GROMACS .gro file of C-alpha atoms in nm:
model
  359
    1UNK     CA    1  -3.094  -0.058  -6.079
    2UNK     CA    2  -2.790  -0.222  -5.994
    3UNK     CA    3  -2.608   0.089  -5.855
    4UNK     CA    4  -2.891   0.168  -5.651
    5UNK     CA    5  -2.903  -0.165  -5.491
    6UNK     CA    6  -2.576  -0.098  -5.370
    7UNK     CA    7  -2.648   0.217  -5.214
    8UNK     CA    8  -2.982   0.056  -5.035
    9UNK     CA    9  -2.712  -0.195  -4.867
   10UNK     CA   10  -2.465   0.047  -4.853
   11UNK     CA   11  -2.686   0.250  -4.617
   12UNK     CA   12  -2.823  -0.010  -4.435
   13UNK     CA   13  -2.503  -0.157  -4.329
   14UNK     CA   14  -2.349   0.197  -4.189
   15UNK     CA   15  -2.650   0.213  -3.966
   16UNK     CA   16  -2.557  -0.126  -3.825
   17UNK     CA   17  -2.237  -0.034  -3.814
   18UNK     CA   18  -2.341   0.247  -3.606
   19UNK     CA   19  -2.570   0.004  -3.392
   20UNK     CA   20  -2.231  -0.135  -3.270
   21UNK     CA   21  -2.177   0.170  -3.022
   22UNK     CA   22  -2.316   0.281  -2.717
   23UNK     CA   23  -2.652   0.339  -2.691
   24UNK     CA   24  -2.728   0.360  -3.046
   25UNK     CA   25  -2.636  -0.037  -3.000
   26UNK     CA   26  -2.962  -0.060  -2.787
   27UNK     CA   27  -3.212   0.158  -2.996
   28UNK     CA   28  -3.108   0.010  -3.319
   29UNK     CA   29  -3.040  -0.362  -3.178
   30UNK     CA   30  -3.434  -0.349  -3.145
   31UNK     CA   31  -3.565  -0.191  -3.456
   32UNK     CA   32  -3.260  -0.383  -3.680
   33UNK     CA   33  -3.282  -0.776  -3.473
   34UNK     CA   34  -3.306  -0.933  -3.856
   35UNK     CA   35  -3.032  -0.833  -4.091
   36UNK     CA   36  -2.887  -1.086  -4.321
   37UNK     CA   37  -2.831  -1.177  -4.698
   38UNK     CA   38  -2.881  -1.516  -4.836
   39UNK     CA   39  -2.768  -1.653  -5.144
   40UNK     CA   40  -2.833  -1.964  -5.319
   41UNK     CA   41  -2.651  -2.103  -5.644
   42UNK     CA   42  -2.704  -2.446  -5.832
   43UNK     CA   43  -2.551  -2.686  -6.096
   44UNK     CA   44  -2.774  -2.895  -6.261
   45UNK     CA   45  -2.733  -3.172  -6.537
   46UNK     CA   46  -3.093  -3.291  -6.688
   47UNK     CA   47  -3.237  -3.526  -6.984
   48UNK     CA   48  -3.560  -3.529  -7.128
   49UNK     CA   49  -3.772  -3.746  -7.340
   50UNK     CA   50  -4.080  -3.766  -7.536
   51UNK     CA   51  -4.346  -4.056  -7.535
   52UNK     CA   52  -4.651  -4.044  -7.782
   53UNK     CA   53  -4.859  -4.328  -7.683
   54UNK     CA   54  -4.607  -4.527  -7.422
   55UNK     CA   55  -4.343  -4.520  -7.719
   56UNK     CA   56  -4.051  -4.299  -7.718
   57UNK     CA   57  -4.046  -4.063  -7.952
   58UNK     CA   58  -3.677  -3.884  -7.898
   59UNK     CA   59  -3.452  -3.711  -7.677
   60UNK     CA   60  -3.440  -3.312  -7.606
   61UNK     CA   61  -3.073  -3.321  -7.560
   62UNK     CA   62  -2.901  -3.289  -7.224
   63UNK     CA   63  -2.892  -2.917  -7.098
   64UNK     CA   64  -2.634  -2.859  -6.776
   65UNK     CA   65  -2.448  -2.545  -6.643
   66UNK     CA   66  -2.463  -2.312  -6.328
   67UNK     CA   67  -2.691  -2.095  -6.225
   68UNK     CA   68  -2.758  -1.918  -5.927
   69UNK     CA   69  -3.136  -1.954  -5.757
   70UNK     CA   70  -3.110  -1.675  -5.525
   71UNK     CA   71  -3.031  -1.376  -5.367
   72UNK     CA   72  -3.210  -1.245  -5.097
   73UNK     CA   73  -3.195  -0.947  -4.845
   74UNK     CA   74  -3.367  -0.981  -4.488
   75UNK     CA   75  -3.428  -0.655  -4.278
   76UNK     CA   76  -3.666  -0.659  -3.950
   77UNK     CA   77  -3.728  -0.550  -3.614
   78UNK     CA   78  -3.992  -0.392  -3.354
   79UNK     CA   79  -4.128  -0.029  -3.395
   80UNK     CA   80  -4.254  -0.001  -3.045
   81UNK     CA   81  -4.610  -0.042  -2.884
   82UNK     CA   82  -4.670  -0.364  -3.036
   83UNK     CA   83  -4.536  -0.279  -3.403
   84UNK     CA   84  -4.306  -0.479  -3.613
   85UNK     CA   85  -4.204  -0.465  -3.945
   86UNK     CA   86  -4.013  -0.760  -4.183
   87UNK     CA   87  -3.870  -0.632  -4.493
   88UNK     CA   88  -3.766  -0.966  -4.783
   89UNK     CA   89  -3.639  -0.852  -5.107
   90UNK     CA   90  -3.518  -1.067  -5.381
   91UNK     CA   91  -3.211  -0.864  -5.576
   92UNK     CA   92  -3.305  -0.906  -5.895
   93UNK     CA   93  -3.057  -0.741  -6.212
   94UNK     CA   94  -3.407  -0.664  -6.365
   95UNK     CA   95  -3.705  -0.471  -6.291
   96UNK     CA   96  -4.071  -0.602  -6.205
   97UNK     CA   97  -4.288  -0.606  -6.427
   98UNK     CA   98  -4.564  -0.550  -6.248
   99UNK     CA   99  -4.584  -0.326  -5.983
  100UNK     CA  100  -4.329  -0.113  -5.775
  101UNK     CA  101  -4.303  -0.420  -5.523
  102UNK     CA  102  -4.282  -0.700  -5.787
  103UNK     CA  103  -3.964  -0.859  -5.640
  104UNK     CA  104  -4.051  -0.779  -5.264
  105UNK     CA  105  -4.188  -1.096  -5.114
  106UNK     CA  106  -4.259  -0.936  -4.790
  107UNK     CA  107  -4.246  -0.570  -4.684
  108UNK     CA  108  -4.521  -0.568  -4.407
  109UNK     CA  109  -4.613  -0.390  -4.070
  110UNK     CA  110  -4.798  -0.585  -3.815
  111UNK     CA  111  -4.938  -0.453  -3.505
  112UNK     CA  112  -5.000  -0.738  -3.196
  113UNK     CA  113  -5.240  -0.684  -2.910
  114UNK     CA  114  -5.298  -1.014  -2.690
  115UNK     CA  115  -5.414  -1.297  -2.846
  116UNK     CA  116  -5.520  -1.081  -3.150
  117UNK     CA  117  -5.288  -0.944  -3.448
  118UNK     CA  118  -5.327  -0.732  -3.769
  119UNK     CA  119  -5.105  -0.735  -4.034
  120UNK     CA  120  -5.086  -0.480  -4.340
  121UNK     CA  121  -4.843  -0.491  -4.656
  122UNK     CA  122  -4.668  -0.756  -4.929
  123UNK     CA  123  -4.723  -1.067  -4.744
  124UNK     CA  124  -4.756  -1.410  -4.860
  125UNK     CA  125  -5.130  -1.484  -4.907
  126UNK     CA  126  -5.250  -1.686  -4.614
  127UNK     CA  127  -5.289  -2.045  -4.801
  128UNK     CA  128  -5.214  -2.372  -4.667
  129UNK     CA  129  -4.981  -2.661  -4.679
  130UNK     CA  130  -4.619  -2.717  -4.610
  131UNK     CA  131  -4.428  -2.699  -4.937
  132UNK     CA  132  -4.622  -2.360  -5.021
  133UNK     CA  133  -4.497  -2.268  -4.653
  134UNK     CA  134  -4.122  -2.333  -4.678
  135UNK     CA  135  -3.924  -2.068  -4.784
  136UNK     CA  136  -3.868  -2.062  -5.172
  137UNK     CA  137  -3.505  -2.070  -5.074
  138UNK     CA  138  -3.557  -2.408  -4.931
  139UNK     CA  139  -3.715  -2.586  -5.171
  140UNK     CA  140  -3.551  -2.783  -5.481
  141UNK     CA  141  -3.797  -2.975  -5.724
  142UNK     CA  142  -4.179  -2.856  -5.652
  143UNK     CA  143  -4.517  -2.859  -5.762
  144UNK     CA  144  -4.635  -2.739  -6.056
  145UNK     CA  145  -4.906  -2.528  -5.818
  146UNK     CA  146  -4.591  -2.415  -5.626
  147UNK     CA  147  -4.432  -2.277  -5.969
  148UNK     CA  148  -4.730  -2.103  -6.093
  149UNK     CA  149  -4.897  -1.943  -5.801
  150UNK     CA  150  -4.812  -1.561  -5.691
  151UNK     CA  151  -4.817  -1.620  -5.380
  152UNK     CA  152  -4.641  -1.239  -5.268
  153UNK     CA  153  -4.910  -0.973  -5.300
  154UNK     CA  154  -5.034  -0.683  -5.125
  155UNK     CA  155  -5.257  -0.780  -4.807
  156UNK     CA  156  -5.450  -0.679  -4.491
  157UNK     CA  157  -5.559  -0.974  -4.226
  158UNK     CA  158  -5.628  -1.047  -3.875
  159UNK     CA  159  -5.538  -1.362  -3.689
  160UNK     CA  160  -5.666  -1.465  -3.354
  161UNK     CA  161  -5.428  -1.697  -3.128
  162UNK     CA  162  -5.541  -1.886  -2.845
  163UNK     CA  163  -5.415  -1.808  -2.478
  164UNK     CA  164  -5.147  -2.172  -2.506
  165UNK     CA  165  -5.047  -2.058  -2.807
  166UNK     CA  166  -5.125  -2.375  -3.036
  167UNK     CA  167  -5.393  -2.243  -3.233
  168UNK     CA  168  -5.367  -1.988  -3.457
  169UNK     CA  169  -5.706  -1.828  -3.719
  170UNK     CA  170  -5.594  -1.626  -3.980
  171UNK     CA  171  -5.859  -1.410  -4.209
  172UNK     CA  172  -5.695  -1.220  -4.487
  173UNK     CA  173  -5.799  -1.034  -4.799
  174UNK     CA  174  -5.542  -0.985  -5.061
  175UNK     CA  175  -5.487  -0.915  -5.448
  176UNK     CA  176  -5.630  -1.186  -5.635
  177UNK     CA  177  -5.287  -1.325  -5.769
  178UNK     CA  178  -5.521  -1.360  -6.151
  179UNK     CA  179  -5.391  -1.005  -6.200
  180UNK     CA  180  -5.043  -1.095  -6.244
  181UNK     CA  181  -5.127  -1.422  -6.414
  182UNK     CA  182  -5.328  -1.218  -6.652
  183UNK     CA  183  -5.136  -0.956  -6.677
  184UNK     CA  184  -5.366  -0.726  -6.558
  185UNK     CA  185  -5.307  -0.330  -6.385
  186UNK     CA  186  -5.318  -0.300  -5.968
  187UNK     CA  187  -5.654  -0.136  -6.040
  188UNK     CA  188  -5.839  -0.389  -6.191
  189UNK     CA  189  -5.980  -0.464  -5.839
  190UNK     CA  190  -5.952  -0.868  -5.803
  191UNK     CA  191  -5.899  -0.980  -5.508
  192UNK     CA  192  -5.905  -1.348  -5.295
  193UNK     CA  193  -6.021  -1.384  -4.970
  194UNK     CA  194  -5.823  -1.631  -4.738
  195UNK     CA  195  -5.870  -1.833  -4.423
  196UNK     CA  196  -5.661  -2.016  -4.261
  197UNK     CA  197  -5.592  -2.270  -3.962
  198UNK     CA  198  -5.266  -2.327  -3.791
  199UNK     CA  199  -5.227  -2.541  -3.513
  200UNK     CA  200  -5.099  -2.840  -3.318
  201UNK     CA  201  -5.232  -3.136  -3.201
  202UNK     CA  202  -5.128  -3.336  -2.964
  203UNK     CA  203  -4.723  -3.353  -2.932
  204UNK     CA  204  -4.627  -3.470  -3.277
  205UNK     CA  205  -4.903  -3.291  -3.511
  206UNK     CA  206  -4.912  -3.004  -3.708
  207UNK     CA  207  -5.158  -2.829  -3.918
  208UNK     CA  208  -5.215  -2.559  -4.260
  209UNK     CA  209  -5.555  -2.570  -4.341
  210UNK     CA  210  -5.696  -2.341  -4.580
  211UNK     CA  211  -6.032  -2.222  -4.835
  212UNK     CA  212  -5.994  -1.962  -5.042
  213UNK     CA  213  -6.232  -1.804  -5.280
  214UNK     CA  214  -5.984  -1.650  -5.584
  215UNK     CA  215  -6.148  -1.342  -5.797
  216UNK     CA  216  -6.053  -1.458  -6.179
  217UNK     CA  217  -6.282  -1.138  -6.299
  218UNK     CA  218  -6.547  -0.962  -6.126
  219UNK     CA  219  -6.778  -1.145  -5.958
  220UNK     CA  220  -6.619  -1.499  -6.099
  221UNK     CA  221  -6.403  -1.669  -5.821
  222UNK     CA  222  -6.190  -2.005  -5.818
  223UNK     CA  223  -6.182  -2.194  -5.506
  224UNK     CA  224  -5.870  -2.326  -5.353
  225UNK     CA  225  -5.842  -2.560  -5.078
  226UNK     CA  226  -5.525  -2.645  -4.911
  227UNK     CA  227  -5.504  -2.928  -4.607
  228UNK     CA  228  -5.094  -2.956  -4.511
  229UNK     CA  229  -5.069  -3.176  -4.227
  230UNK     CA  230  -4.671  -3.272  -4.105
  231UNK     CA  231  -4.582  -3.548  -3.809
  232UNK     CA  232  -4.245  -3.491  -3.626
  233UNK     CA  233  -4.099  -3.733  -3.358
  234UNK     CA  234  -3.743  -3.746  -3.269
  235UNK     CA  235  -3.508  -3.724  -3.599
  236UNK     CA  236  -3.803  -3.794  -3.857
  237UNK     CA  237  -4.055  -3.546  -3.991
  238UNK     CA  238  -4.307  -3.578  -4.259
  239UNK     CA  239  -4.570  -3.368  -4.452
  240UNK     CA  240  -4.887  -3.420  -4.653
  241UNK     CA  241  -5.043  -3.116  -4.873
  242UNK     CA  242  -5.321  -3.174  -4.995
  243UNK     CA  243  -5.484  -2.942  -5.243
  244UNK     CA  244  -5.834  -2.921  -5.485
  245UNK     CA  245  -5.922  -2.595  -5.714
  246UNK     CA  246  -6.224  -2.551  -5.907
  247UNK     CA  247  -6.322  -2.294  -6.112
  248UNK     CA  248  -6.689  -2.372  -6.095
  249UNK     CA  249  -6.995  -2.587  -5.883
  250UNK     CA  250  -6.968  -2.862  -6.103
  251UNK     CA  251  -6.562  -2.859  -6.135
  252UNK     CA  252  -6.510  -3.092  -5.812
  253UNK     CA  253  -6.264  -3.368  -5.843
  254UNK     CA  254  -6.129  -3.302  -6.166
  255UNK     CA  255  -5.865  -3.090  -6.018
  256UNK     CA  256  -5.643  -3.174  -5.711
  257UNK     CA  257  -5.246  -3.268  -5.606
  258UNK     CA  258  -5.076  -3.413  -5.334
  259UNK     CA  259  -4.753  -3.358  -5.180
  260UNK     CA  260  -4.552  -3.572  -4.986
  261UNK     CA  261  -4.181  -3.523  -4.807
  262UNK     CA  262  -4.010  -3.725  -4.563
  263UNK     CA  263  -3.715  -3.590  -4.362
  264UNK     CA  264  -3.477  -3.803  -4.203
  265UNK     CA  265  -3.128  -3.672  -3.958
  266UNK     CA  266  -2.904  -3.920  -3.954
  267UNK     CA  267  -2.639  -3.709  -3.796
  268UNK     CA  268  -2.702  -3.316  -3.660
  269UNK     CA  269  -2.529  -3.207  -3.987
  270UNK     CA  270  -2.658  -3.447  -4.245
  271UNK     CA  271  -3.063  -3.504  -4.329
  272UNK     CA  272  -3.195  -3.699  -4.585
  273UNK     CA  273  -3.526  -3.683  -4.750
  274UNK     CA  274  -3.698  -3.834  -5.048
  275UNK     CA  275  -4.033  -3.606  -5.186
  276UNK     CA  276  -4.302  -3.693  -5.433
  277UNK     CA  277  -4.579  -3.490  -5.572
  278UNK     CA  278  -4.899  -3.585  -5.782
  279UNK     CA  279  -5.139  -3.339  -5.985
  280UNK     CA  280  -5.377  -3.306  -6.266
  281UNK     CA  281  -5.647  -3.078  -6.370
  282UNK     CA  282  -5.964  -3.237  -6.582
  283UNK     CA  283  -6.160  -2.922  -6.604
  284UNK     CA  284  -6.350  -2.887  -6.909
  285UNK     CA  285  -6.245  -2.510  -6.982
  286UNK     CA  286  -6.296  -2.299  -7.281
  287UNK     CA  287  -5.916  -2.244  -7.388
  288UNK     CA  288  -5.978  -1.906  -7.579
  289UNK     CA  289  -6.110  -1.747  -7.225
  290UNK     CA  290  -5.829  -1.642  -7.065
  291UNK     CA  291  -6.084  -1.613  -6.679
  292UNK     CA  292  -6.168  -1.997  -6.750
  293UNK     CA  293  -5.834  -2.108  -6.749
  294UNK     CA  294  -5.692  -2.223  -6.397
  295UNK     CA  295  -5.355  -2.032  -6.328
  296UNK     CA  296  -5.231  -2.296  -6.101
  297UNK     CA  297  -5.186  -2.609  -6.315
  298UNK     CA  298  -5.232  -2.569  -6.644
  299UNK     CA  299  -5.580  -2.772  -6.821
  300UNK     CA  300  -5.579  -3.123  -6.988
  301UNK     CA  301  -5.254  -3.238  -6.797
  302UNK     CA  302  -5.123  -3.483  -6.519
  303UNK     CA  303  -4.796  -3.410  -6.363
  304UNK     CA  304  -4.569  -3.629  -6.155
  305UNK     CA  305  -4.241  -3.554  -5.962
  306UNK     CA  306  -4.068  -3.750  -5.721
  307UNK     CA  307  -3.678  -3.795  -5.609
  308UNK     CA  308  -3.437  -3.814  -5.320
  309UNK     CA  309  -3.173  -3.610  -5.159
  310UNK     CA  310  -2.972  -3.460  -4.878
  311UNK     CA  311  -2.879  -3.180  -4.683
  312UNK     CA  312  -2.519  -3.113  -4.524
  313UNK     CA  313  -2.490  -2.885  -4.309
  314UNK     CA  314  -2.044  -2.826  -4.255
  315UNK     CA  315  -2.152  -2.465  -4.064
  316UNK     CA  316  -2.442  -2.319  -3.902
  317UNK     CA  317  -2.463  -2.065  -4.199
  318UNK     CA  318  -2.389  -2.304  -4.498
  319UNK     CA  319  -2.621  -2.572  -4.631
  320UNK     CA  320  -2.525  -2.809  -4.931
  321UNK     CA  321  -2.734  -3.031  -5.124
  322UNK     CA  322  -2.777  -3.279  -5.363
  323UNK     CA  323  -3.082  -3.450  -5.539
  324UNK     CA  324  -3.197  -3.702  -5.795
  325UNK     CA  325  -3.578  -3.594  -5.942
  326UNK     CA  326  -3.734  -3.758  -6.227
  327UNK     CA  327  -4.044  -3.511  -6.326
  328UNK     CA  328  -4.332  -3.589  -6.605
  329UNK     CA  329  -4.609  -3.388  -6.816
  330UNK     CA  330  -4.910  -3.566  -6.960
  331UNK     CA  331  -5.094  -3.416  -7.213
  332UNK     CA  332  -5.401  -3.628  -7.138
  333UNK     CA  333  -5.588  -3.589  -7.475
  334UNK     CA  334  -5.264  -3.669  -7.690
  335UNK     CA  335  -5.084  -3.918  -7.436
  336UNK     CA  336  -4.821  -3.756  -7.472
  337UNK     CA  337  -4.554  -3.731  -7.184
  338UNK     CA  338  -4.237  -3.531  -7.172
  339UNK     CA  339  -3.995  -3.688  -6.916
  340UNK     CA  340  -3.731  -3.537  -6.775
  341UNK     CA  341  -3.426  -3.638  -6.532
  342UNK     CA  342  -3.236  -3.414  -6.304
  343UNK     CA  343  -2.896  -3.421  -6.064
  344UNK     CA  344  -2.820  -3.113  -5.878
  345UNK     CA  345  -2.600  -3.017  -5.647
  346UNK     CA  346  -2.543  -2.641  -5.500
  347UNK     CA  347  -2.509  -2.473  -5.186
  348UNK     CA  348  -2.671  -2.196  -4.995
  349UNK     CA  349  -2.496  -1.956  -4.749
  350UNK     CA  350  -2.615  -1.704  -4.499
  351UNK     CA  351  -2.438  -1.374  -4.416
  352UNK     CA  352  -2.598  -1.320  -4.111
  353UNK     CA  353  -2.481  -0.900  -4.001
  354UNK     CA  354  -2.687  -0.880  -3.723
  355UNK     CA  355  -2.507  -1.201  -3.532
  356UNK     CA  356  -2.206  -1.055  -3.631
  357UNK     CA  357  -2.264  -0.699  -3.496
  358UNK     CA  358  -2.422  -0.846  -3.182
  359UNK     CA  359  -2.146  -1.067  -3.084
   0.00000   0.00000   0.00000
C-alpha cells in the first residue's frame, strides 16, 4: 500500500509540475487550485489514576513518547459548468477496514446553481456544532462524542443559500455511521437523515444547528441534536456545542454534552485558548443488544475534560502548540473514576504545492 501511495503522489505532482507551463498552467491552475500535504506529529507525557468511591485507589503509570497524529493529502478544483470536486485522504500504512474509502474523509463532487447546491460522495455528515466542525487536524483534547462518531461516510444532499449569503439549509441523507460502529457490510442499508442550519446573525454571531434521525437497525433510529453557536469580536472568539441523543421517546435528558472553547490573539502569531467539555449518558439500555447501545458516548458514564493552551504560529505554514488537559471517566453505578493528566506539545506543517507552483 505504501508503494502505491507513492505513485498516487508521484503522479499527481508531475501534473502540477506540468501546470507550471504555458497554457497547461491555465487549464490545470483551475481544475488543481487545492494541492497540499499536511502533517501533524505530537509528544505527549500523561498520568492516570483510579478513585473507587472519592478514594484513590492507584496509579496507571506514566506513559510518554512521540507519535505522529497526521498525515493528510488535499487535492481540489472546478470541473466546469458549476462542478467542483475536493479530494481529503488520510495516508494511512494500513488498510480500511471497512470499505474501499475507509481512510478518505472527503472525495466528493458538488454541482452549484444560484442560491441552490447538490453535493454527492464521502462527505462529512451534515451535523452541527463547532468542535465536530473543525478540522480533525485542528483539534487536541475532544469529546468523547467527537472520538466515537464516524462522521466521513458516503452522502447525497442539497443546501439552499440565501441571496446575502448568511444563511445557509442543508438536507442530507447519508450512511448511518451504526454500520461501522457495528461492524456491519455497506449493504446493510442504514442510513441517517440530516438537517442542518448555518448562518449569521447580526455582526458577531454564528450558527450549526442540527436534528438528525440515526438508523441503529431497520426501522429503529437514534436522534441527535446538535446547537453550536460561536461569538467573535476583535481578537476573541468563543463557541458553545451543545448536543442531546436519545435512542428512544422516553430517553430525553439522560443523554447530552456541552462544549466550550475560548480563543484569545494576543499577538498575530500567538493565540491562546482554554476548552472544557461535559457529557454523560443515563440511558437505561439493555447491554447484550448491540442496536440499544448509543455509539456516541458509551452507557452508565459521565465524562469531563477541560485544559488550556496555545498556538504559535513562527510561519504562515507552521503551527506549534502546547496544552495542559486533565480528562475523567465515571462509571456512575461503581463511582468509579479514572483520571488522567496530559502535557503535549507538537507541531503541524503545511506543504502547500499549489502556492508554490503558482508563485
Amino acid at each position: 500500500m505504501k508503494t502505491r501511495t507513492l505513485h498516487t503522489l508521484a503522479a499527481i505532482a508531475l501534473l502540477c509540475i506540468s501546470a507550471t507551463e504555458g497554457r497547461a498552467q491555465t487549464r490545470l491552475g483551475e481544475a488543481f487550485n487545492k494541492f497540499k500535504l499536511e502533517a501533524r506529529a505530537d509528544v505527549e507525557w500523561s498520568r492516570a489514576t483510579t478513585n473507587v468511591g472519592g478514594e484513590q485507589q492507584g496509579e496507571a503509570g506514566y506513559p510518554y513518547g512521540i507519535h505522529g497524529r497526521y498525515f493528510n493529502l488535499h487535492v481540489g478544483g472546478n470541473l466546469g459548468s458549476g462542478f467542483t470536486y475536493l479530494f481529503r485522504q488520510r495516508l494511512k500504512a494500513e488498510a480500511g477496514s471497512i470499505d474501499f474509502f475507509d481512510n478518505t474523509d472527503f472525495l466528493w463532487m458538488n454541482y452549484e446553481h444560484g442560491n441552490w447546491s447538490l453535493r454527492f460522495g464521502k462527505d462529512a455528515m451534515a451535523l452541527g456544532g463547532y468542535e465536530y466542525d473543525a478540522p480533525p487536524i485542528d483539534e487536541y483534547f475532544t469529546s468523547v462524542y467527537w472520538d466515537n462518531i464516524y462522521c466521513f461516510q458516503l452522502a447525497a444532499g442539497a443546501s439552499y443559500t440565501t441571496d446575502d449569503s448568511r444563511q445557509r439549509f442543508t438536507l442530507q441523507v447519508s450512511q448511518s455511521p451504526y454500520v461501522n460502529s457495528r461492524g456491519l457490510r455497506w449493504d446493510e442499508g442504514l442510513l441517517a437523515y440530516n438537517v442542518m442550519w448555518s448562518g449569521s446573525i447580526g455582526n458577531h454571531l454564528n450558527t450549526l444547528w442540527s436534528t438528525s434521525m440515526v438508523e441503529m437497525e431497520r426501522g429503529r433510529y437514534m436522534n441527535l441534536t446538535m446547537l453550536g453557536t460561536r461569538w467573535t469580536s476583535g481578537e476573541t472568539s468563543m463557541y458553545l456545542d451543545l448536543m442531546h441523543h436519545a435512542l428512544a421517546t422516553d430517553d430525553w435528558g439522560k443523554n447530552l454534552g456541552v462544549v466550550f472553547r475560548w480563543d484569545y490573539r494576543l499577538r498575530p502569531e500567538l493565540t491562546l485558548f482554554i476548552k472544557g467539555s461535559y457529557e454523560q449518558n443515563r440511558s437505561e439500555v439493555d447491554l447484550q443488544t448491540p442496536t440499544a447501545l448509543d455509539n456516541l458516548v458509551p452507557a452508565g458514564h459521565r465524562y469531563g475534560k477541560y485544559g488550556a493552551g496555545c498556538e504559535y504560529r513562527p510561519v504562515e505554514s507552521v503551527r506549534l502548540h502546547a496544552y495542559l488537559a486533565e480528562m475523567s471517566d465515571e462509571t456512575i453505578a461503581t463511582e468509579t473514576t479514572q483520571h488522567s493528566l496530559c502535557v503535549n506539545v507538537g507541531a503541524t506543517w503545511t506543504m502547500d504545492f499549489h502556492k508554490i507552483f503558482k508563485k
